[in-house]
Coordinates of C-alpha atoms in Angstrom, one line a residue:
Chain A
M1 CA 0.0 0.0 0.0
R2 CA 1.3 3.5 -0.9
G3 CA -0.4 6.6 0.5
F4 CA -2.0 9.3 -1.6
R5 CA 0.1 11.8 -3.4
A6 CA -0.6 14.5 -6.0
E7 CA -0.3 13.3 -9.6
G8 CA -1.7 15.3 -12.5
G9 CA -4.2 17.2 -10.3
S10 CA -5.6 14.0 -8.6
A11 CA -4.7 12.2 -5.4
V12 CA -3.3 8.8 -6.3
A13 CA -2.7 5.9 -3.9
E14 CA -1.6 2.4 -4.7
L15 CA -3.3 -0.7 -3.3
D16 CA -2.6 -4.3 -4.4
D17 CA -5.4 -6.7 -5.4
E18 CA -5.9 -8.0 -1.9
E19 CA -5.8 -4.6 -0.2
R20 CA -8.3 -3.2 -2.7
L21 CA -10.6 -6.2 -2.1
V22 CA -10.4 -5.7 1.7
V23 CA -11.0 -2.0 1.6
A24 CA -13.8 -2.3 -0.9
R25 CA -15.5 -4.9 1.3
I26 CA -15.4 -2.8 4.4
I27 CA -16.8 0.2 2.5
A28 CA -19.7 -2.0 1.2
D29 CA -20.3 -3.2 4.8
V30 CA -20.6 0.3 6.1
A31 CA -23.0 1.2 3.3
L32 CA -25.1 -1.8 4.3
L33 CA -25.2 -0.6 7.9
L34 CA -26.5 2.7 6.6
G35 CA -29.4 0.9 4.8
A36 CA -28.0 0.8 1.3
D37 CA -28.4 -2.2 -1.0
A38 CA -25.4 -4.6 -1.2
F39 CA -22.8 -3.1 -3.5
G40 CA -21.4 -6.4 -4.7
E41 CA -24.7 -7.8 -6.1
D42 CA -24.2 -6.6 -9.7
Y43 CA -20.5 -6.3 -9.7
D44 CA -19.4 -9.6 -11.4
A45 CA -21.9 -9.3 -14.2
H46 CA -21.6 -5.7 -15.3
P47 CA -20.4 -2.3 -14.0
A48 CA -22.6 -1.0 -11.3
P49 CA -25.3 1.5 -12.4
T50 CA -24.8 4.9 -10.7
S51 CA -27.6 6.9 -12.0
D52 CA -30.3 5.5 -9.8
I53 CA -28.6 5.8 -6.5
D54 CA -28.5 9.6 -6.3
D55 CA -30.9 9.5 -3.4
P56 CA -31.9 5.9 -2.6
F57 CA -34.0 7.1 0.4
E58 CA -35.9 9.8 -1.4
H59 CA -39.1 7.7 -1.5
L60 CA -38.7 6.3 2.0
R61 CA -37.8 9.3 4.1
G62 CA -39.6 12.5 4.9
F63 CA -43.0 11.0 5.5
E64 CA -42.1 9.5 8.8
E65 CA -43.4 11.3 11.8
S66 CA -40.3 10.4 13.8
I67 CA -37.2 8.3 13.3
R68 CA -35.9 6.2 16.2
E69 CA -32.3 6.5 17.3
P70 CA -30.2 3.6 15.9
S71 CA -29.6 0.8 18.4
D72 CA -26.3 -0.2 16.8
P73 CA -23.5 1.9 18.5
A74 CA -21.6 2.1 15.2
I75 CA -24.6 3.5 13.3
L76 CA -25.2 5.9 16.2
R77 CA -21.7 7.2 15.8
L78 CA -22.4 7.9 12.1
L79 CA -25.7 9.5 12.9
P80 CA -25.2 10.8 16.5
N81 CA -27.8 12.3 18.8
A82 CA -27.6 16.0 18.0
A83 CA -29.1 17.2 21.4
P84 CA -28.5 14.7 24.2
T85 CA -30.1 17.1 26.8
D86 CA -33.1 18.1 24.7
R87 CA -35.3 15.2 23.5
E88 CA -37.5 17.4 21.3
A89 CA -34.5 19.0 19.5
A90 CA -32.9 15.6 19.0
D91 CA -36.0 14.1 17.5
E92 CA -36.6 17.0 15.3
F93 CA -33.0 17.0 14.1
R94 CA -33.2 13.3 13.3
R95 CA -36.5 13.7 11.5
L96 CA -35.1 16.5 9.3
T97 CA -31.7 15.1 8.5
D98 CA -31.5 11.3 8.8
G99 CA -32.5 10.6 5.2
E100 CA -30.2 13.2 3.7
L101 CA -27.2 12.2 5.9
R102 CA -27.6 8.5 5.1
A103 CA -27.9 9.3 1.3
T104 CA -24.8 11.5 1.3
K105 CA -22.8 8.9 3.2
V106 CA -23.9 6.0 1.0
R107 CA -23.3 8.0 -2.2
R108 CA -19.7 8.8 -1.2
L109 CA -19.1 5.1 -0.2
R110 CA -20.6 3.9 -3.5
R111 CA -18.2 6.2 -5.4
M112 CA -15.2 4.9 -3.5
W113 CA -16.4 1.3 -3.9
D114 CA -16.7 1.8 -7.6
Q115 CA -13.2 3.2 -7.9
L116 CA -11.8 0.3 -6.0
S117 CA -13.9 -2.4 -7.7
G118 CA -13.5 -1.8 -11.4
G119 CA -16.8 -0.1 -11.7
D120 CA -17.6 3.5 -12.8
G121 CA -14.5 5.8 -12.5
A122 CA -12.0 3.0 -12.0
T123 CA -8.7 3.2 -13.8
G124 CA -7.7 -0.4 -13.4
G125 CA -4.3 -1.5 -12.0
D126 CA -3.1 -0.8 -8.5
E127 CA -3.9 2.9 -8.5
W128 CA -6.7 4.5 -6.6
V129 CA -7.3 7.8 -8.3
V130 CA -9.3 10.4 -6.5
P131 CA -10.0 13.6 -8.5
A132 CA -9.1 16.7 -6.5
D133 CA -12.7 17.9 -6.2
E134 CA -13.7 14.6 -4.7
A135 CA -10.8 14.3 -2.3
L136 CA -12.6 15.9 0.8
A137 CA -15.7 13.7 0.2
T138 CA -13.4 10.6 0.0
A139 CA -11.7 11.7 3.2
A140 CA -15.1 12.0 4.8
G141 CA -16.0 8.5 3.5
L142 CA -12.9 7.1 5.1
T143 CA -13.8 8.8 8.3
D144 CA -17.2 6.9 8.3
V145 CA -15.5 3.6 7.7
R146 CA -13.0 4.3 10.5
L147 CA -15.8 5.4 12.9
V148 CA -17.5 2.0 12.4
L149 CA -14.2 0.1 12.8
A150 CA -13.4 2.1 16.0
S151 CA -16.8 1.4 17.4
R152 CA -16.4 -2.4 16.8
L153 CA -12.9 -2.1 18.4
G154 CA -14.3 -0.3 21.4
L155 CA -12.3 2.9 20.9
T156 CA -14.1 5.6 22.8
T157 CA -11.2 7.6 24.3
D158 CA -7.8 8.7 23.1
D159 CA -6.2 6.3 25.5
D160 CA -8.2 3.4 23.9
A161 CA -6.6 4.3 20.6
E162 CA -3.1 4.4 22.1
R163 CA -3.7 1.0 23.7
L164 CA -4.8 -0.5 20.4
H165 CA -1.5 0.6 18.8
H166 CA 0.4 -1.0 21.6
E167 CA -1.6 -4.2 21.4
I168 CA -1.0 -4.5 17.7
D169 CA 2.7 -3.9 18.1
L170 CA 2.9 -6.6 20.7
A171 CA 0.9 -9.1 18.5
T172 CA 3.0 -8.3 15.5
H173 CA 6.1 -8.9 17.4
A174 CA 4.8 -12.1 18.9
L175 CA 3.9 -13.4 15.4
E176 CA 7.2 -12.4 13.9
T177 CA 9.2 -14.1 16.6
D178 CA 6.9 -17.2 16.6
D179 CA 6.1 -16.4 20.2
D180 CA 2.3 -16.4 19.7
G181 CA 1.9 -19.5 21.8
V182 CA 2.9 -17.6 24.9
L183 CA 0.7 -14.5 24.4
P184 CA -3.0 -15.0 23.8
I185 CA -3.8 -13.1 20.5
D186 CA -7.3 -12.1 19.4
H187 CA -6.6 -12.5 15.7
E188 CA -9.8 -10.9 14.6
R189 CA -9.2 -7.9 16.8
V190 CA -5.7 -7.5 15.6
W191 CA -6.8 -7.8 12.0
L192 CA -9.5 -5.2 12.4
G193 CA -7.0 -3.0 14.3
M194 CA -4.5 -3.2 11.5
L195 CA -7.1 -2.4 8.9
Y196 CA -8.1 0.6 11.0
Q197 CA -4.5 1.7 11.2
A198 CA -4.0 1.3 7.4
L199 CA -7.1 3.4 6.7
T200 CA -6.0 6.0 9.2
W201 CA -2.7 6.3 7.4
L202 CA -4.3 6.4 4.0
Q203 CA -6.7 9.2 5.2
E204 CA -3.8 11.2 6.6
T205 CA -2.1 11.2 3.2
L206 CA -5.3 12.2 1.5
V207 CA -6.0 15.0 4.0
E208 CA -2.5 16.3 3.4
F209 CA -3.2 16.4 -0.3
V210 CA -6.5 18.3 0.4
A211 CA -4.9 20.8 2.7
T212 CA -2.0 21.5 0.3
D213 CA -4.3 21.7 -2.7
G214 CA -6.5 24.2 -0.9
E215 CA -3.5 26.5 -0.2
E216 CA -2.5 26.4 -3.9
T217 CA -5.9 27.4 -5.1
D218 CA -6.2 30.2 -2.5
V219 CA -3.3 32.1 -4.1
Chain B
M1 CA -42.5 29.9 41.3
E2 CA -39.4 30.3 39.2
T3 CA -40.4 27.4 37.0
E4 CA -43.9 28.8 36.5
R5 CA -42.5 32.1 35.2
Q6 CA -40.1 30.3 33.0
S7 CA -42.8 28.2 31.4
Q8 CA -44.9 31.2 30.7
T9 CA -42.1 33.0 28.9
E10 CA -41.1 29.9 26.9
G11 CA -44.6 29.1 25.8
G12 CA -45.0 29.7 22.1
V13 CA -42.2 32.3 21.6
A14 CA -39.8 30.3 19.6
T15 CA -38.7 33.4 17.6
R16 CA -37.8 35.7 20.4
L17 CA -34.6 37.6 19.9
D18 CA -32.6 36.1 22.7
D19 CA -33.3 32.5 21.6
V20 CA -29.7 31.8 20.7
W21 CA -28.5 28.3 20.1
I22 CA -24.9 27.0 19.9
T23 CA -23.1 24.3 17.9
I24 CA -20.6 22.3 19.9
V25 CA -18.0 19.9 18.5
W26 CA -16.8 17.2 20.8
N27 CA -13.5 15.3 21.0
D28 CA -13.3 11.7 19.7
P29 CA -10.4 9.3 19.3
V30 CA -11.0 8.7 15.6
N31 CA -10.9 12.0 13.7
L32 CA -7.5 13.3 12.6
M33 CA -6.3 16.7 13.8
S34 CA -5.5 17.7 10.2
Y35 CA -8.9 16.6 9.0
V36 CA -10.8 18.4 11.8
T37 CA -8.8 21.6 11.1
H38 CA -9.6 21.4 7.4
V39 CA -13.3 20.7 8.0
F40 CA -13.5 23.8 10.3
Q41 CA -11.8 25.9 7.6
T42 CA -14.1 24.6 4.9
H43 CA -17.5 24.8 6.7
F44 CA -17.0 27.7 9.0
G45 CA -14.8 29.7 6.7
L46 CA -12.1 30.0 9.4
S47 CA -8.4 30.8 8.6
R48 CA -6.1 27.9 9.0
E49 CA -4.7 29.4 12.3
V50 CA -8.1 29.9 13.9
A51 CA -9.3 26.5 12.7
A52 CA -6.2 24.9 14.2
T53 CA -6.8 26.7 17.5
R54 CA -10.4 25.4 17.7
M55 CA -9.3 21.9 16.8
R56 CA -6.8 22.0 19.7
E57 CA -9.5 23.2 22.0
V58 CA -11.6 20.2 21.0
H59 CA -8.7 17.8 21.4
E60 CA -7.4 19.2 24.7
H61 CA -10.6 20.4 26.5
G62 CA -13.0 17.9 25.0
R63 CA -15.2 20.4 23.2
S64 CA -15.4 23.7 21.5
V65 CA -18.3 26.0 20.6
L66 CA -18.0 26.5 16.8
A67 CA -21.0 28.6 16.1
S68 CA -24.0 30.4 17.6
G69 CA -27.2 31.8 16.2
P70 CA -30.8 30.7 15.4
R71 CA -31.7 27.1 15.9
E72 CA -32.3 26.5 12.2
K73 CA -28.8 27.7 11.4
M74 CA -27.3 25.5 14.1
E75 CA -29.1 22.5 12.7
V76 CA -27.4 23.1 9.3
D77 CA -24.0 23.3 11.0
V78 CA -24.5 20.2 13.1
Q79 CA -25.8 18.3 10.0
A80 CA -22.7 19.4 8.1
M81 CA -20.4 18.2 11.0
H82 CA -22.2 14.8 11.1
S83 CA -21.8 14.5 7.3
Y84 CA -18.0 14.9 7.9
G85 CA -18.1 12.3 10.7
L86 CA -17.5 14.8 13.5
W87 CA -19.4 14.5 16.7
A88 CA -21.4 17.7 17.1
T89 CA -24.4 18.8 19.1
L90 CA -26.7 21.8 19.4
Q91 CA -28.3 23.4 22.5
R92 CA -29.8 26.6 23.7
S93 CA -27.1 29.1 24.6
G94 CA -26.6 29.3 28.4
E95 CA -28.0 25.8 29.1

């Protein structure tokens, strides 16, 4: 994996086949959590249509009197309570914004998934090309994916995040030195943690591109 | 007694001039400092320096008030923050 860097006005990262598959899958999983259709369904047969997903919730939302708070903590982190001390304001906010927020998030994830899965906007090869005007939206999409992973990993404080890094270092060391019989390793947790770290790093390089790009156009 | 007077003034006067709301952004362990700074610059039109100061306030003190104004305006701000994946809330000013 190589982080994003500026190439011909776009942000370009490199991910090998397996990395692309893993990242595309977690992106599709997060979209599923947000209520989207499965991204993979039509992938093998033909490129995914993009025209009919502009607002997949348009017909479903807006008529509901009130929308209940998500019970899954990961979804609640994507669509948080906007007024914890004011029930009326929180309900009103959710009623007004839930559909639009979900649609925005799903649309971004769909675009990222397409770029990684050979659908619309994909360039083929190992490159993940993000046009400059989509870079911030992609960074936001990466945030949503990382928020879900963080929720599954139980990261609620800065200290939790520090501990995770330490945990992964220990596990990596144990595996490298064939010492994993001594230390109990939760392989799934370590795997999710490493994916979280990789996406964090990828997002860092993309945000750096966005910040630098912004400075150039300001002049 | 105090509560009675309060409920009288609050009843049906949603548009009174002093009904100011605020938008608060809270710290979380996920969002990158560089990303939060850029989001503050982009959405609130802050300079890089001011945006970075607000970001550090969130990171070090756990929260920062990013905007104040009518409730509808704060709803727009909070929705934008949620769209970016930041943890934001709104409330009446002074509460």
